[in-house]
Amino acid sequence: MDSVGAMTGRADLRLGITDVAPVVSCGSFSARAVVGEHVPITATIFREGHDAVAANVVWSAPGEDGDAGPLRRLEKYGEQPDRWLTTVVPDREGRWSFRIEAWSDPLATWRHAVEVKVEAGQGAEELANDLEEGARLLERVAAEAGDDWRGRVTAAAEALRDTSQELTVRIAPALAAGLQRYLYEHPVRELLTSSPRYEVWVDRREALFGSWYEFFPRSEGPVVGGIPTHGTFATAADRLPAVADMGFDIVYLPPIHPIGTVNRKGPNTAQFPGGNPHEIGPDDVGSPWAIGSAEGGHDAVHPQLGTMEDFEAFVERTRELGMEVALDFALQAAPDHPWVEAHPEWFTTKPDGTIAYAENPPKKYQDIYPVNFDNDPEGIYAECRRVIQVWIDAGVTIFRVDNPHTKPLNFWHWLIWDVKQSHPDVLFLAEAFTRPAMMHQLARLGFTQSYTYFTWRTERGEIEEYGRELATNSHYMRPNFFVNTPDILHESLQFGGPPMFKIRAVLASMLSPTWGVYSGFELFEHVAVKPGSEEYLDSEKYRLRPRDWAGAEASGRSLAPYLRRLNEIRRAHPALQQLRTLRFHQVDNPNLLCFTKTDPGSADAVLVVVNLSSHNTQIGTTALDLPTLGLDWHERFAVTDELTGARYDWGQFNYVELDPYREPAHVFGISFPRPVQFPPPVD
């Protein structure tokens, strides 16, 4: 028997414990949560026969074993008869852990047996053994009870043995609600079986919830005589109050390092994938992602932007306004980067002796050399860790990592967790528009957040499918929904008109706890460099692009007030600050999308209906799944439109009419009289 158990698995598993969650790759990586988040822990638990089973979770804080804490019992969950759930709330950052304990519950088995036998009309003689069994179980509880409860438990045991009383009188003390609650919290546990211990890494709140704003400091210089001048950290700081006023939390900066001069790209390079569009002049600023020149590399600041002290002042000003800086971390080099001369082995040398530049046919990036991690991994690892520390010391707490899918996975796993050891508050966003398997693996191994396919999900069916996928995997993959980027101008924005900008902003900000905007979105910038391209005309990647922010808002040509309102709504509703509870609901018009998010820690919920067509009014009727909101099918509830202030009385079926030129969406805030629990699992 023992040898068979050793060959086929654990022999000590008296009860079945399977499908434990949240678990990532069978426990190879940590699941994720943030401080204050309600984290659902679930498992399938079963045993042979018909005796009752129960379970609890042992939830351990960093550096603790958790066994000394109160008993955290799991409850039956969803439609599956053997699925169980409990919720834990971590209160600090770090590496938490948990394990499931399943056990036979003789008290519950006894209570059920007595209740059904009494209901069937059996008398005291037929229940004699049951009554004695109950008395013995209660004596076991009394032996461990405190002074406040020992007498009451003992009295209930004595009552079960009191043959002078009627049966109902004998069992009443043991079945009393108060005592049953005490027995629930202090059970008799038999056949105790434990699962393996699993880890949950807990980040600060900003790892899950935040609003990002990307802009190029170099475009924030004054325009003199109609000619833009190169911005500095000081002039860029003047833009920060407007960004804060729109409600953004994170200011994301593209690379701020010296830009290479060799093979520098000029304006509208995307029109000419094989080379530069014209002779590059001394005023062509080049791409910030072509990092490094004689003026320095990844650990230096572009001289035209200022000094390291100027950057630190910019970071401090950002903090004063209630925001923080995210800095681009792009592991590549311009041909004149100091690395190229000092460490040519860090790059790929072609048979003709030249160093290979980056290519994504038909595009050629002659101004960028990819790093080859195979030749000197130890040296490259050490240098990357040193560079990261330079910027952490300068006040950076978030890194947006460029193209991490083109670097080794084991490198990222090592770098991220090495940084976390000494700086657990540092976050990493993976900009990896690549195959799903790679995107998910980057998230599993340590990236805090992930870029997603949201930009290309525009139809209702594909939005719903993708939303369910992300919600299902939210225990390790946290999405960041950017509506646009410097090189992603989706055709929906090119041809959808101003209403589409509102539609995409509502979808991104309401569906995902974290979303992002690249500057110019609020000015409805929508012209591509050529038909079929997602590159902006006059792309800011290759030239200065000053904008008249104040003039646009004063004349009503700015979406800034709308973005401000969306971020206000997000901050006011805890339901929008998470992804796990996202649920989609039926609407009889495929151009209308309806979804809800609830907060398990409060009575807060948000219901959103969006017109996906930017050109036509859409009419439809919702069919809400009210039990996912904690309501019965017949109940009605009050809703307030957070965008317009309108109030409605809603139920399961509701008429909707949305004109995109007036308001393409309803964002309804709902407050229920009771907290909403985690809805059933996503299929």
CSV table of C-alpha atoms in Angstrom, one decimal, residues 346 376-387 411 414:
chain,number,residue,atom,x,y,z
A,346,TRP,CA,26.6,42.1,-26.1
A,376,ASP,CA,27.8,37.5,-21.8
A,377,PRO,CA,24.7,37.0,-19.7
A,378,GLU,CA,26.4,37.6,-16.4
A,379,GLY,CA,27.8,40.9,-17.5
A,380,ILE,CA,24.5,42.0,-19.1
A,381,TYR,CA,22.5,41.0,-16.1
A,382,ALA,CA,24.8,43.0,-13.8
A,383,GLU,CA,24.7,46.1,-16.0
A,384,CYS,CA,20.9,46.0,-16.3
A,385,ARG,CA,20.5,45.7,-12.5
A,386,ARG,CA,22.9,48.6,-12.0
A,387,VAL,CA,20.9,50.8,-14.4
A,411,PHE,CA,16.4,37.2,-17.2
A,414,TRP,CA,15.8,37.1,-12.0
